[in-house]
PDB file of C-alpha atoms in Angstrom:
ATOM      1  CA  MET A   1      -1.526  -2.413  11.110  1.00  0.00           C
ATOM      2  CA  ILE A   2      -4.368  -2.498   8.616  1.00  0.00           C
ATOM      3  CA  VAL A   3      -5.671   1.000   7.851  1.00  0.00           C
ATOM      4  CA  ARG A   4      -8.430   1.260   5.290  1.00  0.00           C
ATOM      5  CA  PRO A   5     -11.824   2.946   4.925  1.00  0.00           C
ATOM      6  CA  ARG A   6     -14.796   0.966   6.077  1.00  0.00           C
ATOM      7  CA  PRO A   7     -16.211  -0.879   3.040  1.00  0.00           C
ATOM      8  CA  SER A   8     -19.840  -1.591   2.446  1.00  0.00           C
ATOM      9  CA  ALA A   9     -21.468  -4.722   3.829  1.00  0.00           C
ATOM     10  CA  PHE A  10     -21.401  -6.264   0.353  1.00  0.00           C
ATOM     11  CA  GLY A  11     -17.794  -5.203  -0.246  1.00  0.00           C
ATOM     12  CA  LEU A  12     -16.652  -6.971   2.922  1.00  0.00           C
ATOM     13  CA  LEU A  13     -17.411 -10.293   1.246  1.00  0.00           C
ATOM     14  CA  PHE A  14     -14.789  -9.790  -1.464  1.00  0.00           C
ATOM     15  CA  ILE A  15     -11.900  -8.097   0.366  1.00  0.00           C
ATOM     16  CA  VAL A  16      -8.652 -10.079   0.147  1.00  0.00           C
ATOM     17  CA  ARG A  17      -5.946  -7.495   0.873  1.00  0.00           C
ATOM     18  CA  GLY A  18      -5.773  -6.948   4.601  1.00  0.00           C
ATOM     19  CA  SER A  19      -7.394 -10.275   5.486  1.00  0.00           C
ATOM     20  CA  VAL A  20      -5.877 -13.600   6.571  1.00  0.00           C
ATOM     21  CA  LEU A  21      -7.332 -15.416   3.563  1.00  0.00           C
ATOM     22  CA  LEU A  22      -4.069 -15.652   1.649  1.00  0.00           C
ATOM     23  CA  ALA A  23      -2.237 -16.966   4.703  1.00  0.00           C
ATOM     24  CA  ILE A  24      -4.730 -19.757   5.388  1.00  0.00           C
ATOM     25  CA  ALA A  25      -5.759 -20.537   1.797  1.00  0.00           C
ATOM     26  CA  PRO A  26      -3.529 -23.668   1.532  1.00  0.00           C
ATOM     27  CA  ARG A  27      -5.044 -25.126   4.694  1.00  0.00           C
ATOM     28  CA  VAL A  28      -8.592 -24.383   3.577  1.00  0.00           C
ATOM     29  CA  LEU A  29      -7.903 -26.014   0.194  1.00  0.00           C
ATOM     30  CA  VAL A  30      -6.648 -29.148   1.972  1.00  0.00           C
ATOM     31  CA  ILE A  31      -9.893 -29.334   3.941  1.00  0.00           C
ATOM     32  CA  VAL A  32     -11.944 -28.832   0.758  1.00  0.00           C
ATOM     33  CA  ALA A  33     -10.010 -31.627  -0.960  1.00  0.00           C
ATOM     34  CA  VAL A  34     -10.594 -33.982   1.973  1.00  0.00           C
ATOM     35  CA  SER A  35     -14.284 -33.050   1.993  1.00  0.00           C
ATOM     36  CA  ALA A  36     -14.572 -33.780  -1.728  1.00  0.00           C
ATOM     37  CA  GLY A  37     -12.935 -37.172  -1.151  1.00  0.00           C
ATOM     38  CA  VAL A  38     -15.389 -37.950   1.649  1.00  0.00           C
ATOM     39  CA  VAL A  39     -18.318 -36.993  -0.594  1.00  0.00           C
ATOM     40  CA  ALA A  40     -17.012 -39.305  -3.321  1.00  0.00           C
ATOM     41  CA  LEU A  41     -16.538 -42.136  -0.809  1.00  0.00           C
ATOM     42  CA  HIS A  42     -20.040 -41.606   0.525  1.00  0.00           C
ATOM     43  CA  HIS A  43     -21.431 -41.822  -2.982  1.00  0.00           C
ATOM     44  CA  ILE A  44     -19.599 -45.120  -3.578  1.00  0.00           C
ATOM     45  CA  ALA A  45     -20.253 -46.764  -0.199  1.00  0.00           C
ATOM     46  CA  PRO A  46     -22.933 -44.888   1.752  1.00  0.00           C
ATOM     47  CA  HIS A  47     -23.366 -47.760   4.211  1.00  0.00           C
ATOM     48  CA  ARG A  48     -19.942 -46.966   5.722  1.00  0.00           C
ATOM     49  CA  PHE A  49     -21.288 -43.672   7.068  1.00  0.00           C
ATOM     50  CA  GLN A  50     -24.283 -45.076   8.911  1.00  0.00           C
ATOM     51  CA  GLY A  51     -24.503 -43.834  12.461  1.00  0.00           C
ATOM     52  CA  LEU A  52     -22.369 -40.715  11.885  1.00  0.00           C
ATOM     53  CA  THR A  53     -24.209 -37.537  12.893  1.00  0.00           C
ATOM     54  CA  PRO A  54     -23.163 -33.871  13.216  1.00  0.00           C
ATOM     55  CA  ALA A  55     -24.012 -33.776  16.945  1.00  0.00           C
ATOM     56  CA  PRO A  56     -20.522 -34.628  18.326  1.00  0.00           C
ATOM     57  CA  PHE A  57     -18.910 -32.144  15.941  1.00  0.00           C
ATOM     58  CA  THR A  58     -21.310 -29.433  17.077  1.00  0.00           C
ATOM     59  CA  LEU A  59     -20.169 -29.829  20.677  1.00  0.00           C
ATOM     60  CA  LEU A  60     -16.507 -30.007  19.675  1.00  0.00           C
ATOM     61  CA  GLY A  61     -16.841 -26.951  17.452  1.00  0.00           C
ATOM     62  CA  LEU A  62     -18.498 -24.978  20.259  1.00  0.00           C
ATOM     63  CA  ALA A  63     -15.715 -25.851  22.699  1.00  0.00           C
ATOM     64  CA  LEU A  64     -13.024 -25.071  20.108  1.00  0.00           C
ATOM     65  CA  SER A  65     -14.564 -21.687  19.291  1.00  0.00           C
ATOM     66  CA  ILE A  66     -14.580 -20.759  22.992  1.00  0.00           C
ATOM     67  CA  PHE A  67     -10.917 -21.717  23.390  1.00  0.00           C
ATOM     68  CA  LEU A  68      -9.916 -19.850  20.223  1.00  0.00           C
ATOM     69  CA  GLY A  69     -11.832 -16.790  21.378  1.00  0.00           C
ATOM     70  CA  PHE A  70     -10.086 -16.882  24.740  1.00  0.00           C
ATOM     71  CA  ARG A  71      -6.656 -17.158  23.097  1.00  0.00           C
ATOM     72  CA  ASN A  72      -7.394 -14.332  20.686  1.00  0.00           C
ATOM     73  CA  ASN A  73      -8.505 -12.118  23.561  1.00  0.00           C
ATOM     74  CA  ALA A  74      -5.218 -12.831  25.346  1.00  0.00           C
ATOM     75  CA  CYS A  75      -3.235 -12.102  22.170  1.00  0.00           C
ATOM     76  CA  TYR A  76      -5.159  -8.873  21.552  1.00  0.00           C
ATOM     77  CA  GLU A  77      -4.377  -7.778  25.098  1.00  0.00           C
ATOM     78  CA  ARG A  78      -0.680  -8.194  24.244  1.00  0.00           C
ATOM     79  CA  TRP A  79      -1.122  -6.146  21.059  1.00  0.00           C
ATOM     80  CA  TRP A  80      -2.996  -3.386  22.861  1.00  0.00           C
ATOM     81  CA  GLU A  81      -0.423  -3.296  25.664  1.00  0.00           C
ATOM     82  CA  GLY A  82       2.334  -2.832  23.090  1.00  0.00           C
ATOM     83  CA  ARG A  83       0.416  -0.046  21.385  1.00  0.00           C
ATOM     84  CA  ARG A  84      -0.280   1.621  24.734  1.00  0.00           C
ATOM     85  CA  GLN A  85       3.385   1.562  25.733  1.00  0.00           C
ATOM     86  CA  TRP A  86       4.442   3.217  22.486  1.00  0.00           C
ATOM     87  CA  GLY A  87       1.708   5.803  22.843  1.00  0.00           C
ATOM     88  CA  GLN A  88       3.090   6.595  26.284  1.00  0.00           C
ATOM     89  CA  LEU A  89       6.581   6.873  24.783  1.00  0.00           C
ATOM     90  CA  VAL A  90       5.269   9.554  22.417  1.00  0.00           C
ATOM     91  CA  THR A  91       3.853  11.393  25.425  1.00  0.00           C
ATOM     92  CA  GLU A  92       7.080  11.144  27.435  1.00  0.00           C
ATOM     93  CA  THR A  93       9.171  12.326  24.484  1.00  0.00           C
ATOM     94  CA  ARG A  94       6.982  15.360  23.953  1.00  0.00           C
ATOM     95  CA  GLY A  95       7.190  16.146  27.674  1.00  0.00           C
ATOM     96  CA  LEU A  96      10.962  15.795  27.628  1.00  0.00           C
ATOM     97  CA  MET A  97      11.240  18.251  24.748  1.00  0.00           C
ATOM     98  CA  ARG A  98       8.931  20.769  26.434  1.00  0.00           C
ATOM     99  CA  ASP A  99      10.991  20.635  29.614  1.00  0.00           C
ATOM    100  CA  ALA A 100      14.291  20.766  27.732  1.00  0.00           C
ATOM    101  CA  LEU A 101      13.344  23.835  25.710  1.00  0.00           C
ATOM    102  CA  ALA A 102      11.856  25.649  28.696  1.00  0.00           C
ATOM    103  CA  LEU A 103      14.269  24.740  31.492  1.00  0.00           C
ATOM    104  CA  LEU A 104      17.689  23.904  30.083  1.00  0.00           C
ATOM    105  CA  PRO A 105      20.295  26.650  29.610  1.00  0.00           C
ATOM    106  CA  GLU A 106      20.247  28.647  26.382  1.00  0.00           C
ATOM    107  CA  ASP A 107      22.537  26.253  24.560  1.00  0.00           C
ATOM    108  CA  GLU A 108      21.454  25.232  21.066  1.00  0.00           C
ATOM    109  CA  ALA A 109      23.968  22.375  20.848  1.00  0.00           C
ATOM    110  CA  LEU A 110      22.791  20.981  24.192  1.00  0.00           C
ATOM    111  CA  ARG A 111      19.144  21.047  23.183  1.00  0.00           C
ATOM    112  CA  ARG A 112      20.033  19.462  19.871  1.00  0.00           C
ATOM    113  CA  ARG A 113      21.784  16.588  21.652  1.00  0.00           C
ATOM    114  CA  VAL A 114      18.776  16.010  23.918  1.00  0.00           C
ATOM    115  CA  ALA A 115      16.479  15.979  20.887  1.00  0.00           C
ATOM    116  CA  GLY A 116      18.784  13.676  18.951  1.00  0.00           C
ATOM    117  CA  ARG A 117      18.949  11.153  21.788  1.00  0.00           C
ATOM    118  CA  ALA A 118      15.149  11.151  22.079  1.00  0.00           C
ATOM    119  CA  ILE A 119      14.800  10.208  18.410  1.00  0.00           C
ATOM    120  CA  ALA A 120      17.708   7.767  18.559  1.00  0.00           C
ATOM    121  CA  PHE A 121      16.146   6.048  21.575  1.00  0.00           C
ATOM    122  CA  ALA A 122      12.862   5.473  19.732  1.00  0.00           C
ATOM    123  CA  ARG A 123      14.652   4.142  16.651  1.00  0.00           C
ATOM    124  CA  ALA A 124      16.972   1.917  18.656  1.00  0.00           C
ATOM    125  CA  LEU A 125      14.070   0.494  20.671  1.00  0.00           C
ATOM    126  CA  ARG A 126      12.142  -0.256  17.478  1.00  0.00           C
ATOM    127  CA  ASP A 127      15.146  -2.057  15.994  1.00  0.00           C
ATOM    128  CA  GLN A 128      15.738  -4.030  19.177  1.00  0.00           C
ATOM    129  CA  LEU A 129      12.122  -5.189  19.356  1.00  0.00           C
ATOM    130  CA  ARG A 130      12.096  -6.208  15.698  1.00  0.00           C
ATOM    131  CA  GLY A 131      15.530  -7.792  15.774  1.00  0.00           C
ATOM    132  CA  THR A 132      16.923  -5.512  13.068  1.00  0.00           C
ATOM    133  CA  ASP A 133      20.258  -3.687  12.973  1.00  0.00           C
ATOM    134  CA  ASP A 134      19.618  -0.205  11.640  1.00  0.00           C
ATOM    135  CA  ALA A 135      22.349   2.422  11.839  1.00  0.00           C
ATOM    136  CA  MET A 136      19.818   5.251  11.616  1.00  0.00           C
ATOM    137  CA  PRO A 137      20.373   6.479  15.229  1.00  0.00           C
ATOM    138  CA  ALA A 138      23.864   7.583  14.148  1.00  0.00           C
ATOM    139  CA  ASP A 139      22.187  10.453  12.292  1.00  0.00           C
ATOM    140  CA  TRP A 140      21.132  11.947  15.625  1.00  0.00           C
ATOM    141  CA  LEU A 141      24.027  11.111  17.940  1.00  0.00           C
ATOM    142  CA  PRO A 142      27.514  12.639  18.128  1.00  0.00           C
ATOM    143  CA  PRO A 143      29.937  10.401  16.180  1.00  0.00           C
ATOM    144  CA  GLU A 144      32.039   9.489  19.209  1.00  0.00           C
ATOM    145  CA  GLU A 145      28.928   8.649  21.201  1.00  0.00           C
ATOM    146  CA  TRP A 146      27.541   6.440  18.443  1.00  0.00           C
ATOM    147  CA  ALA A 147      30.911   4.683  18.181  1.00  0.00           C
ATOM    148  CA  ARG A 148      30.542   3.635  21.813  1.00  0.00           C
ATOM    149  CA  ILE A 149      26.886   2.626  21.519  1.00  0.00           C
ATOM    150  CA  ALA A 150      26.830   0.867  18.126  1.00  0.00           C
ATOM    151  CA  PRO A 151      28.565  -2.378  19.270  1.00  0.00           C
ATOM    152  CA  LEU A 152      26.200  -2.797  22.238  1.00  0.00           C
ATOM    153  CA  ARG A 153      23.128  -5.012  22.272  1.00  0.00           C
ATOM    154  CA  GLY A 154      21.276  -2.707  24.679  1.00  0.00           C
ATOM    155  CA  ARG A 155      21.443   0.446  22.592  1.00  0.00           C
ATOM    156  CA  PRO A 156      18.278   2.086  23.969  1.00  0.00           C
ATOM    157  CA  ASP A 157      19.513   1.820  27.543  1.00  0.00           C
ATOM    158  CA  ALA A 158      22.959   3.071  26.513  1.00  0.00           C
ATOM    159  CA  ILE A 159      21.357   6.159  24.966  1.00  0.00           C
ATOM    160  CA  LEU A 160      19.492   6.873  28.196  1.00  0.00           C
ATOM    161  CA  ARG A 161      22.714   6.441  30.168  1.00  0.00           C
ATOM    162  CA  ALA A 162      24.455   8.955  27.928  1.00  0.00           C
ATOM    163  CA  GLN A 163      21.649  11.449  28.438  1.00  0.00           C
ATOM    164  CA  THR A 164      21.674  10.930  32.205  1.00  0.00           C
ATOM    165  CA  ALA A 165      25.448  11.438  32.263  1.00  0.00           C
ATOM    166  CA  GLU A 166      25.136  14.781  30.485  1.00  0.00           C
ATOM    167  CA  PHE A 167      22.441  15.960  32.888  1.00  0.00           C
ATOM    168  CA  ALA A 168      24.741  14.939  35.767  1.00  0.00           C
ATOM    169  CA  ILE A 169      27.543  17.041  34.269  1.00  0.00           C
ATOM    170  CA  LEU A 170      25.190  20.008  34.013  1.00  0.00           C
ATOM    171  CA  LEU A 171      24.248  19.498  37.668  1.00  0.00           C
ATOM    172  CA  GLY A 172      27.876  19.320  38.722  1.00  0.00           C
ATOM    173  CA  GLU A 173      28.688  22.510  36.825  1.00  0.00           C
ATOM    174  CA  GLY A 174      25.767  24.306  38.460  1.00  0.00           C
ATOM    175  CA  ARG A 175      23.983  24.940  35.157  1.00  0.00           C
ATOM    176  CA  ILE A 176      20.841  23.168  36.413  1.00  0.00           C
ATOM    177  CA  THR A 177      19.528  22.702  39.944  1.00  0.00           C
ATOM    178  CA  ASP A 178      18.989  19.398  41.684  1.00  0.00           C
ATOM    179  CA  ILE A 179      15.240  19.891  41.265  1.00  0.00           C
ATOM    180  CA  LEU A 180      15.593  20.178  37.492  1.00  0.00           C
ATOM    181  CA  TYR A 181      17.929  17.180  37.468  1.00  0.00           C
ATOM    182  CA  ARG A 182      15.282  15.119  39.289  1.00  0.00           C
ATOM    183  CA  LEU A 183      12.634  16.259  36.815  1.00  0.00           C
ATOM    184  CA  PHE A 184      14.692  15.123  33.838  1.00  0.00           C
ATOM    185  CA  ALA A 185      15.726  11.918  35.627  1.00  0.00           C
ATOM    186  CA  ASP A 186      12.061  11.059  36.135  1.00  0.00           C
ATOM    187  CA  ARG A 187      11.417  11.555  32.434  1.00  0.00           C
ATOM    188  CA  LEU A 188      14.268   9.231  31.522  1.00  0.00           C
ATOM    189  CA  GLN A 189      13.179   6.677  34.117  1.00  0.00           C
ATOM    190  CA  ALA A 190       9.697   6.640  32.593  1.00  0.00           C
ATOM    191  CA  MET A 191      11.231   5.966  29.169  1.00  0.00           C
ATOM    192  CA  ALA A 192      13.328   3.163  30.667  1.00  0.00           C
ATOM    193  CA  GLY A 193      10.186   1.673  32.190  1.00  0.00           C
ATOM    194  CA  LEU A 194       8.466   1.731  28.798  1.00  0.00           C
ATOM    195  CA  GLN A 195      11.472  -0.021  27.290  1.00  0.00           C
ATOM    196  CA  ALA A 196      11.328  -2.737  29.950  1.00  0.00           C
ATOM    197  CA  ALA A 197       7.586  -3.228  29.391  1.00  0.00           C
ATOM    198  CA  CYS A 198       8.104  -3.648  25.639  1.00  0.00           C
ATOM    199  CA  GLU A 199      10.975  -6.085  26.215  1.00  0.00           C
ATOM    200  CA  ARG A 200       8.732  -8.112  28.517  1.00  0.00           C
ATOM    201  CA  LEU A 201       6.056  -8.349  25.830  1.00  0.00           C
ATOM    202  CA  SER A 202       8.619  -9.248  23.178  1.00  0.00           C
ATOM    203  CA  SER A 203      10.354 -11.975  25.184  1.00  0.00           C
ATOM    204  CA  THR A 204       7.372 -13.571  26.955  1.00  0.00           C
ATOM    205  CA  LEU A 205       4.960 -15.226  24.546  1.00  0.00           C
ATOM    206  CA  THR A 206       1.821 -17.181  25.387  1.00  0.00           C
ATOM    207  CA  PRO A 207       2.603 -20.780  26.432  1.00  0.00           C
ATOM    208  CA  PHE A 208       3.578 -22.794  23.352  1.00  0.00           C
ATOM    209  CA  THR A 209       1.750 -25.904  24.583  1.00  0.00           C
ATOM    210  CA  TYR A 210      -1.502 -23.952  24.684  1.00  0.00           C
ATOM    211  CA  THR A 211      -1.009 -22.697  21.136  1.00  0.00           C
ATOM    212  CA  LEU A 212      -0.063 -26.163  19.907  1.00  0.00           C
ATOM    213  CA  LEU A 213      -3.122 -27.739  21.511  1.00  0.00           C
ATOM    214  CA  LEU A 214      -5.511 -25.326  19.811  1.00  0.00           C
ATOM    215  CA  HIS A 215      -3.709 -25.642  16.470  1.00  0.00           C
ATOM    216  CA  ARG A 216      -3.903 -29.436  16.484  1.00  0.00           C
ATOM    217  CA  THR A 217      -7.514 -29.451  17.659  1.00  0.00           C
ATOM    218  CA  ALA A 218      -8.526 -27.075  14.858  1.00  0.00           C
ATOM    219  CA  TRP A 219      -6.884 -29.368  12.282  1.00  0.00           C
ATOM    220  CA  LEU A 220      -8.517 -32.523  13.706  1.00  0.00           C
ATOM    221  CA  PHE A 221     -11.920 -30.876  13.846  1.00  0.00           C
ATOM    222  CA  CYS A 222     -11.772 -29.637  10.259  1.00  0.00           C
ATOM    223  CA  LEU A 223     -10.453 -32.957   8.931  1.00  0.00           C
ATOM    224  CA  LEU A 224     -13.088 -35.065  10.706  1.00  0.00           C
ATOM    225  CA  LEU A 225     -16.016 -32.692  10.161  1.00  0.00           C
ATOM    226  CA  PRO A 226     -16.844 -33.904   6.604  1.00  0.00           C
ATOM    227  CA  PHE A 227     -17.467 -37.438   7.910  1.00  0.00           C
ATOM    228  CA  GLY A 228     -20.178 -36.136  10.221  1.00  0.00           C
ATOM    229  CA  LEU A 229     -21.804 -33.817   7.682  1.00  0.00           C
ATOM    230  CA  VAL A 230     -21.755 -35.800   4.468  1.00  0.00           C
ATOM    231  CA  ALA A 231     -24.825 -37.910   5.302  1.00  0.00           C
ATOM    232  CA  GLU A 232     -26.876 -34.781   5.938  1.00  0.00           C
ATOM    233  CA  LEU A 233     -25.432 -32.306   3.428  1.00  0.00           C
ATOM    234  CA  GLY A 234     -24.183 -34.457   0.573  1.00  0.00           C
ATOM    235  CA  MET A 235     -22.601 -32.365  -2.170  1.00  0.00           C
ATOM    236  CA  ALA A 236     -22.753 -29.220   0.001  1.00  0.00           C
ATOM    237  CA  THR A 237     -20.292 -30.697   2.512  1.00  0.00           C
ATOM    238  CA  PRO A 238     -17.140 -29.096   0.991  1.00  0.00           C
ATOM    239  CA  VAL A 239     -18.785 -25.662   1.062  1.00  0.00           C
ATOM    240  CA  VAL A 240     -19.775 -25.858   4.726  1.00  0.00           C
ATOM    241  CA  THR A 241     -16.436 -27.312   5.830  1.00  0.00           C
ATOM    242  CA  ALA A 242     -14.563 -24.626   3.871  1.00  0.00           C
ATOM    243  CA  ILE A 243     -16.494 -21.886   5.685  1.00  0.00           C
ATOM    244  CA  LEU A 244     -15.825 -23.438   9.096  1.00  0.00           C
ATOM    245  CA  ALA A 245     -12.156 -24.044   8.228  1.00  0.00           C
ATOM    246  CA  TYR A 246     -11.834 -20.390   7.187  1.00  0.00           C
ATOM    247  CA  ALA A 247     -13.262 -19.286  10.535  1.00  0.00           C
ATOM    248  CA  PHE A 248     -11.156 -21.569  12.748  1.00  0.00           C
ATOM    249  CA  PHE A 249      -7.888 -21.301  10.818  1.00  0.00           C
ATOM    250  CA  GLY A 250      -8.399 -17.553  10.446  1.00  0.00           C
ATOM    251  CA  LEU A 251      -8.805 -17.082  14.202  1.00  0.00           C
ATOM    252  CA  ASP A 252      -5.738 -19.265  14.793  1.00  0.00           C
ATOM    253  CA  THR A 253      -3.606 -17.251  12.357  1.00  0.00           C
ATOM    254  CA  LEU A 254      -4.860 -13.912  13.655  1.00  0.00           C
ATOM    255  CA  GLY A 255      -3.924 -14.948  17.176  1.00  0.00           C
ATOM    256  CA  GLU A 256      -0.395 -15.810  16.007  1.00  0.00           C
ATOM    257  CA  GLU A 257       0.028 -12.350  14.460  1.00  0.00           C
ATOM    258  CA  LEU A 258      -1.359 -10.469  17.461  1.00  0.00           C
ATOM    259  CA  GLU A 259       0.775 -12.546  19.822  1.00  0.00           C
ATOM    260  CA  GLU A 260       3.884 -10.746  18.501  1.00  0.00           C
ATOM    261  CA  PRO A 261       2.844  -7.072  18.571  1.00  0.00           C
ATOM    262  CA  PHE A 262       6.262  -5.769  17.470  1.00  0.00           C
ATOM    263  CA  GLY A 263       6.693  -7.926  14.371  1.00  0.00           C
ATOM    264  CA  VAL A 264       6.277  -6.901  10.754  1.00  0.00           C
ATOM    265  CA  SER A 265       3.006  -8.674   9.982  1.00  0.00           C
ATOM    266  CA  GLN A 266       0.041  -6.725   8.684  1.00  0.00           C
ATOM    267  CA  ASN A 267      -1.548  -6.714  12.158  1.00  0.00           C
ATOM    268  CA  SER A 268       1.531  -5.664  14.162  1.00  0.00           C
ATOM    269  CA  VAL A 269       1.895  -2.371  16.008  1.00  0.00           C
ATOM    270  CA  PRO A 270       3.053   0.229  13.416  1.00  0.00           C
ATOM    271  CA  LEU A 271       6.427   1.021  14.996  1.00  0.00           C
ATOM    272  CA  ASP A 272       7.798   2.830  11.928  1.00  0.00           C
ATOM    273  CA  ALA A 273       4.819   5.178  11.935  1.00  0.00           C
ATOM    274  CA  LEU A 274       5.129   5.805  15.681  1.00  0.00           C
ATOM    275  CA  VAL A 275       8.846   6.542  15.373  1.00  0.00           C
ATOM    276  CA  ARG A 276       7.971   9.040  12.659  1.00  0.00           C
ATOM    277  CA  VAL A 277       5.434  10.659  15.031  1.00  0.00           C
ATOM    278  CA  ILE A 278       8.226  11.098  17.586  1.00  0.00           C
ATOM    279  CA  GLU A 279      10.566  12.551  14.954  1.00  0.00           C
ATOM    280  CA  ILE A 280       7.909  15.053  13.895  1.00  0.00           C
ATOM    281  CA  ALA A 281       7.240  16.094  17.502  1.00  0.00           C
ATOM    282  CA  VAL A 282      10.939  16.599  18.273  1.00  0.00           C
ATOM    283  CA  LEU A 283      11.806  18.446  15.077  1.00  0.00           C
ATOM    284  CA  GLU A 284       8.818  20.757  15.324  1.00  0.00           C
ATOM    285  CA  ALA A 285       9.749  21.510  18.926  1.00  0.00           C
ATOM    286  CA  LEU A 286      13.204  22.548  17.673  1.00  0.00           C
ATOM    287  CA  GLY A 287      11.593  24.701  14.999  1.00  0.00           C
ATOM    288  CA  GLU A 288      12.987  22.584  12.171  1.00  0.00           C
ATOM    289  CA  ALA A 289      11.284  21.131   9.115  1.00  0.00           C
ATOM    290  CA  ALA A 290       9.726  17.743   9.902  1.00  0.00           C
ATOM    291  CA  PRO A 291       9.035  14.881   7.499  1.00  0.00           C
ATOM    292  CA  PRO A 292       5.416  13.996   6.751  1.00  0.00           C
ATOM    293  CA  PRO A 293       3.683  11.205   8.682  1.00  0.00           C
ATOM    294  CA  LEU A 294       3.999   7.741   7.202  1.00  0.00           C
ATOM    295  CA  GLN A 295       1.028   6.644   5.101  1.00  0.00           C
ATOM    296  CA  PRO A 296      -0.335   3.123   4.595  1.00  0.00           C
ATOM    297  CA  VAL A 297       0.950   1.202   1.592  1.00  0.00           C
ATOM    298  CA  ASP A 298      -1.731  -1.096   0.168  1.00  0.00           C
ATOM    299  CA  PHE A 299      -3.721  -0.402   3.366  1.00  0.00           C
ATOM    300  CA  ILE A 300      -0.822  -1.618   5.576  1.00  0.00           C
ATOM    301  CA  LEU A 301       0.870   0.797   7.994  1.00  0.00           C
ATOM    302  CA  LEU A 302       4.171  -0.469   9.381  1.00  0.00           C
TER     303      LEU A 302
END
């Protein structure tokens, strides 16, 4: 996620880091080169461009901008849903720790295991959503428990199962009541629901045909636009087409990044930072020293 102070209106014109300019620069340069070729052709044989006007391109550009705006709204909804689910996970983890410290028996090792599984769950869910294989949860789980969980593909769910099993043992031993067991079970069920919601976002993208249609239409529009503008704009055609190509290709690229909220692009949900927030909350609840929050690097917070 891009995190940077708001620049001045003039400074916005020259910002490169944190924008999509570098990602779309090759495509914009192709459009500029085509526009320059059209200008040269018009200078050599202007009669070949008789009858070409900007009117059809105006209508096409208006329709394309509406479709791109609709797609970007849909992609932003996916991004915001992902961020909302992880915000709720922070809330549920804090609630779990409050209940554990206040209601569980006076057993430091027990509370430490509950805290460790909460952190391990967040880390394992992050790794699952990003498709990475990080052994970091082993730092917070008992070695024998991690040995059982590590080979599994569904590590977050396995961690919740282990926590539920321990609460069931406490219930069977009479160390907690059935009411307390239900309270903790509801907390774990809420975390499982958040996991399922994130998995749904990660595995269900917007229809590929829709994305492909907009991508192709943006390319066709930008490639054909110089032919409709050259008679009216002349040497200024490459400048105008470059600006329009930047707008359309930029919206297309931004939609692709927002479509995958749990990736590692500069506009993805900052999962590393949110996992660190959970670690801080859990460790402070235990009364232990917590690491500092993650800070943006070159205005990018991962």
